[in-house]
XYZ file of C-alpha atoms in Angstrom:
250
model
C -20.553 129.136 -27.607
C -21.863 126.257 -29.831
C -22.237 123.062 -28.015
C -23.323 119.710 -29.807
C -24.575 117.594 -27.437
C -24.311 113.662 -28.723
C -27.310 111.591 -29.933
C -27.332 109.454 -26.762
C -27.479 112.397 -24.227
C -30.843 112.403 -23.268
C -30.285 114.121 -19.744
C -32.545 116.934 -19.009
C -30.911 120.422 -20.061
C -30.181 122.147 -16.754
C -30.946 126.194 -17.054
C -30.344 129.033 -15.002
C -33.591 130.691 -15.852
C -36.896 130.530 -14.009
C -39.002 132.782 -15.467
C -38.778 134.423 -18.813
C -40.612 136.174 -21.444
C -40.833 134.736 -25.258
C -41.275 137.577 -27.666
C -41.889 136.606 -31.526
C -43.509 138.809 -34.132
C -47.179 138.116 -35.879
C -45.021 137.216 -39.082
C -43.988 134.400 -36.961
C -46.936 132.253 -37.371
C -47.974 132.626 -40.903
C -45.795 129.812 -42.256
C -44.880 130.173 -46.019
C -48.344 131.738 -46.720
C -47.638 135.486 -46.570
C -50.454 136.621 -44.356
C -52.785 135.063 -41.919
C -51.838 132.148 -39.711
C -50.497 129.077 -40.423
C -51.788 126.397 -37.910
C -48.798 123.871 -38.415
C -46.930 127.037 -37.579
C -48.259 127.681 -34.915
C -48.420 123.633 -33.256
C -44.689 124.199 -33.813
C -43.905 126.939 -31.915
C -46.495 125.841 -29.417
C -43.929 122.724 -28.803
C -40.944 125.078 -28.815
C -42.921 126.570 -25.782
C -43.793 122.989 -24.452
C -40.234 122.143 -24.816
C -39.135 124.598 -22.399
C -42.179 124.621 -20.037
C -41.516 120.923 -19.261
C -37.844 121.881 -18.036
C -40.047 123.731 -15.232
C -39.314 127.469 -16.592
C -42.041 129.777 -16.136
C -43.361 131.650 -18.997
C -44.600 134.767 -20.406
C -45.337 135.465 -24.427
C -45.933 138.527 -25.867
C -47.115 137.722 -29.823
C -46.983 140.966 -32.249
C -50.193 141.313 -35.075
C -48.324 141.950 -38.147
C -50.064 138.846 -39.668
C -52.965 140.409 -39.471
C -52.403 144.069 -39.526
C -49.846 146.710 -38.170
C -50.823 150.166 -36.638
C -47.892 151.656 -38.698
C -48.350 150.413 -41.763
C -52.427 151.404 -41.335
C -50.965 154.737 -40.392
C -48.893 155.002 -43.293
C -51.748 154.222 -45.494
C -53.454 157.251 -44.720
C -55.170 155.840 -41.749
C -55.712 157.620 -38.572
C -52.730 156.205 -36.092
C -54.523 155.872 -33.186
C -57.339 153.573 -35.285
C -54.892 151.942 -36.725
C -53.111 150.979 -33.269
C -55.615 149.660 -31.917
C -57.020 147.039 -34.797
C -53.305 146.310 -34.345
C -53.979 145.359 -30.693
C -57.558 143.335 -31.715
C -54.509 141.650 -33.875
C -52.362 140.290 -31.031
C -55.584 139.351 -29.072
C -56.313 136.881 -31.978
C -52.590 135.035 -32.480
C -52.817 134.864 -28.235
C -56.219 133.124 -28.326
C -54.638 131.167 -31.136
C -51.327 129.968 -29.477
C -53.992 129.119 -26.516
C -55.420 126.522 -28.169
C -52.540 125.222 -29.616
C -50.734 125.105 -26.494
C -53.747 123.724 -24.404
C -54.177 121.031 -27.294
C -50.426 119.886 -26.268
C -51.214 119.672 -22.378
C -49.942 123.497 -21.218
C -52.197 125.583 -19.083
C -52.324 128.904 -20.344
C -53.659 132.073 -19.525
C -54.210 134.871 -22.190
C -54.539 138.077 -20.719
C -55.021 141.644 -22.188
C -54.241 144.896 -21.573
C -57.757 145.544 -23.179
C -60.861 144.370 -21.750
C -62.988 141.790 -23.478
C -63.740 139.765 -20.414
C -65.794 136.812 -22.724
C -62.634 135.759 -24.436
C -59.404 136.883 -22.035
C -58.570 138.001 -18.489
C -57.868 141.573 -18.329
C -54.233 142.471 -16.781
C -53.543 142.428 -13.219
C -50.047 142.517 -12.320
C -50.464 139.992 -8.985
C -52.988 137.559 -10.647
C -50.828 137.238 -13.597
C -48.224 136.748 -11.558
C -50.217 133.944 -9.732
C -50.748 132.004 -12.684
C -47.316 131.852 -13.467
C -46.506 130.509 -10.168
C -48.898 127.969 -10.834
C -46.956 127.131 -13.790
C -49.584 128.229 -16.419
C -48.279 130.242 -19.604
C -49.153 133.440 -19.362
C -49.666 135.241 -23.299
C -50.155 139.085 -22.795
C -52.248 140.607 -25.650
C -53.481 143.849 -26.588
C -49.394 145.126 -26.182
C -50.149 148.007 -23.705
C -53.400 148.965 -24.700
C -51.698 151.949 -25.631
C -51.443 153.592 -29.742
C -48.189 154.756 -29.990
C -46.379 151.843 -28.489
C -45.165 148.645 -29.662
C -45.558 144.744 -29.030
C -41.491 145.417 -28.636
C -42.278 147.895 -25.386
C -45.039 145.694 -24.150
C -43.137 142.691 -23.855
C -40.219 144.593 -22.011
C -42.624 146.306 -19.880
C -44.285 142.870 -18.700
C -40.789 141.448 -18.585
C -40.302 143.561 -15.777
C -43.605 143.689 -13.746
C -43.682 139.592 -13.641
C -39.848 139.772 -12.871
C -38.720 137.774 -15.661
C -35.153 137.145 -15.737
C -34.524 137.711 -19.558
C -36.271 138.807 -22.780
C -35.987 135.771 -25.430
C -36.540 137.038 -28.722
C -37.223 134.512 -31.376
C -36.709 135.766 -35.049
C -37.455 134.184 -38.721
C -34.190 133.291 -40.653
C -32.074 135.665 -38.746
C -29.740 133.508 -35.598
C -28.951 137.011 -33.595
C -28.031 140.385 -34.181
C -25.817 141.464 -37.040
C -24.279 144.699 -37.670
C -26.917 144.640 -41.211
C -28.990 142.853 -42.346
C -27.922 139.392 -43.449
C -30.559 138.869 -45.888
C -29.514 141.225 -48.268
C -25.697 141.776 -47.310
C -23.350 138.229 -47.172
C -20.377 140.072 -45.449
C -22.911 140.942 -42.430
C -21.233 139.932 -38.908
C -23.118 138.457 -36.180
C -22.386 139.627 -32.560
C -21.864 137.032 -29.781
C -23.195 139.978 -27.227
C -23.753 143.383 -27.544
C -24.518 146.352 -25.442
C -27.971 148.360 -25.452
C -26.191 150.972 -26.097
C -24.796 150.339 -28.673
C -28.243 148.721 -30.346
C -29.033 152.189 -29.943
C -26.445 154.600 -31.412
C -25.768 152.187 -34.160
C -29.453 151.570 -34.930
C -29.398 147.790 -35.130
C -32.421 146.241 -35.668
C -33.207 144.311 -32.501
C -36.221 146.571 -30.689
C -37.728 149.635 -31.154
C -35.520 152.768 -29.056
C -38.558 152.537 -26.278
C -37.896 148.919 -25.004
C -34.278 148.977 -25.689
C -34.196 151.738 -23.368
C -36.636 150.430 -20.970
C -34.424 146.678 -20.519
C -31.225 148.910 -20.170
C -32.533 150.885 -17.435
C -33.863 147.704 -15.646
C -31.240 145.596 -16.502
C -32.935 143.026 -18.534
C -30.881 140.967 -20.509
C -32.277 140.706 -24.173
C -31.363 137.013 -26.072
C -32.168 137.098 -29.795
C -31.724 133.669 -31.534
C -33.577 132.302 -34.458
C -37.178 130.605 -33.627
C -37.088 128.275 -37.001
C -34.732 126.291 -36.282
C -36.254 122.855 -34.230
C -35.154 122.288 -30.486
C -33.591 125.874 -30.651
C -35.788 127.879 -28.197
C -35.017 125.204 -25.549
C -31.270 124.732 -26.877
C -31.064 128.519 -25.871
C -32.136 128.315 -22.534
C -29.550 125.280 -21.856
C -26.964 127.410 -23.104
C -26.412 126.090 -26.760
C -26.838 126.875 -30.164
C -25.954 130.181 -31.905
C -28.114 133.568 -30.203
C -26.734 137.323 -29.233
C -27.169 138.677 -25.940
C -27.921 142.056 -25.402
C -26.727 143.429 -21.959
C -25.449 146.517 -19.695
């Protein structure tokens, strides 16, 4: 699956996709620091993105808040849920305005739209104009998840996966390369899987999604590709069919 492409290749990777949608978690962009956001972080993944928009793929992001703060873990404080939900949704608005910049500052056109309006800072979501601005080649970062309590950045990004028609979910992950059968960090015997069923993610309880958008991409038959987002080049590696990911399928 591995492919090492030699120092003097400098072709253009050639990838099936056209359109896809890059989910990565909150934690994603807070660097080494623990909470917050990291800005080098974030320039980084903003090439990543780059990286792939220049190969002419169209692009959707959907950016979780656990940075800042999670609806769960407010819950679980004694919070009330829905409260806590929702300043997890103001979260994700402010990583998308965030990535914005940092994409803009690198020459992308991006959009960020919400599923919440605040009409001074973001578009608010409709399915054909965000679909417009993706044909215009413009990155499209959907915020707010559904501006829904109760569901996850997980189920938002599989739900906008499928309205814009993207042709897989990309799911980039901190120190983890795909999905393993436990968690690697704390077990050294864990096994990776090449690919993987959704099914099975969900009677073996693998932590990939939450149950909603596992069961959402099954039924639609979106393909789910989990491969690690710190490692440099790997995001576009991925879509050219290299480096080391696990696809989840029918």
């Amino acid at each position: 699956m591995s492919l090492s492409p030699s120092a003097e290749n400098t072709e253009t990777p050639k990838t099936t996709y056209e359109r896809v949608m890059l989910k990565i978690s909150g934690e994603a962009l807070m660097g080494d620091q623990g909470f917050g956001l990291h800005p080098p972080t974030v320039q980084r993944i903003a090439q990543e993105v780059k990286s792939v928009h220049d190969l002419g793929v169209e692009i959707c992001m959907v950016i979780g808040g656990g940075n800042i703060f999670r609806g769960l873990s407010g819950s679980a404080q004694g919070m009330e849920r829905t409260t806590a939900d929702y300043m997890g949704m103001l979260a994700t608005v402010m990583n998308a305005l965030a990535m914005q910049s940092a994409l803009e500052e690198v020459g992308v056109f991006t959009r960020v739209i919400s599923a919440i309006r605040m009409d001074e800072v973001c578009e608010p979501y409709i399915r054909r104009r965000a679909v417009r601005h993706l044909e215009k080649k413009r990155v499209c970062i959907f915020a707010a998840g559904t501006g829904n309590p109760y569901f996850t950045t997980d189920t938002a990004a599989t739900l906008r996966a499928n309205e814009m028609a993207c042709q897989a979910i990309f799911m980039g992950k901190n120190g983890v390369d795909g999905v393993y059968d436990k968690d690697p960090k704390i077990h050294s015997d864990a096994v990776r899987y090449d690919s993987v069923s959704y099914d099975d993610v969900l009677t073996k309880r693998l932590r990939v999604m939450d149950a909603s958008a596992i069961a959402l991409a099954r039924d639609n038959n979106l393909p789910l590709i989990v491969f690690g987002l710190d490692e440099p080049g790997g995001f576009r590696g991925i879509l050219a069919g290299e480096g080391t990911y696990t696809k989840v399928q029918g």
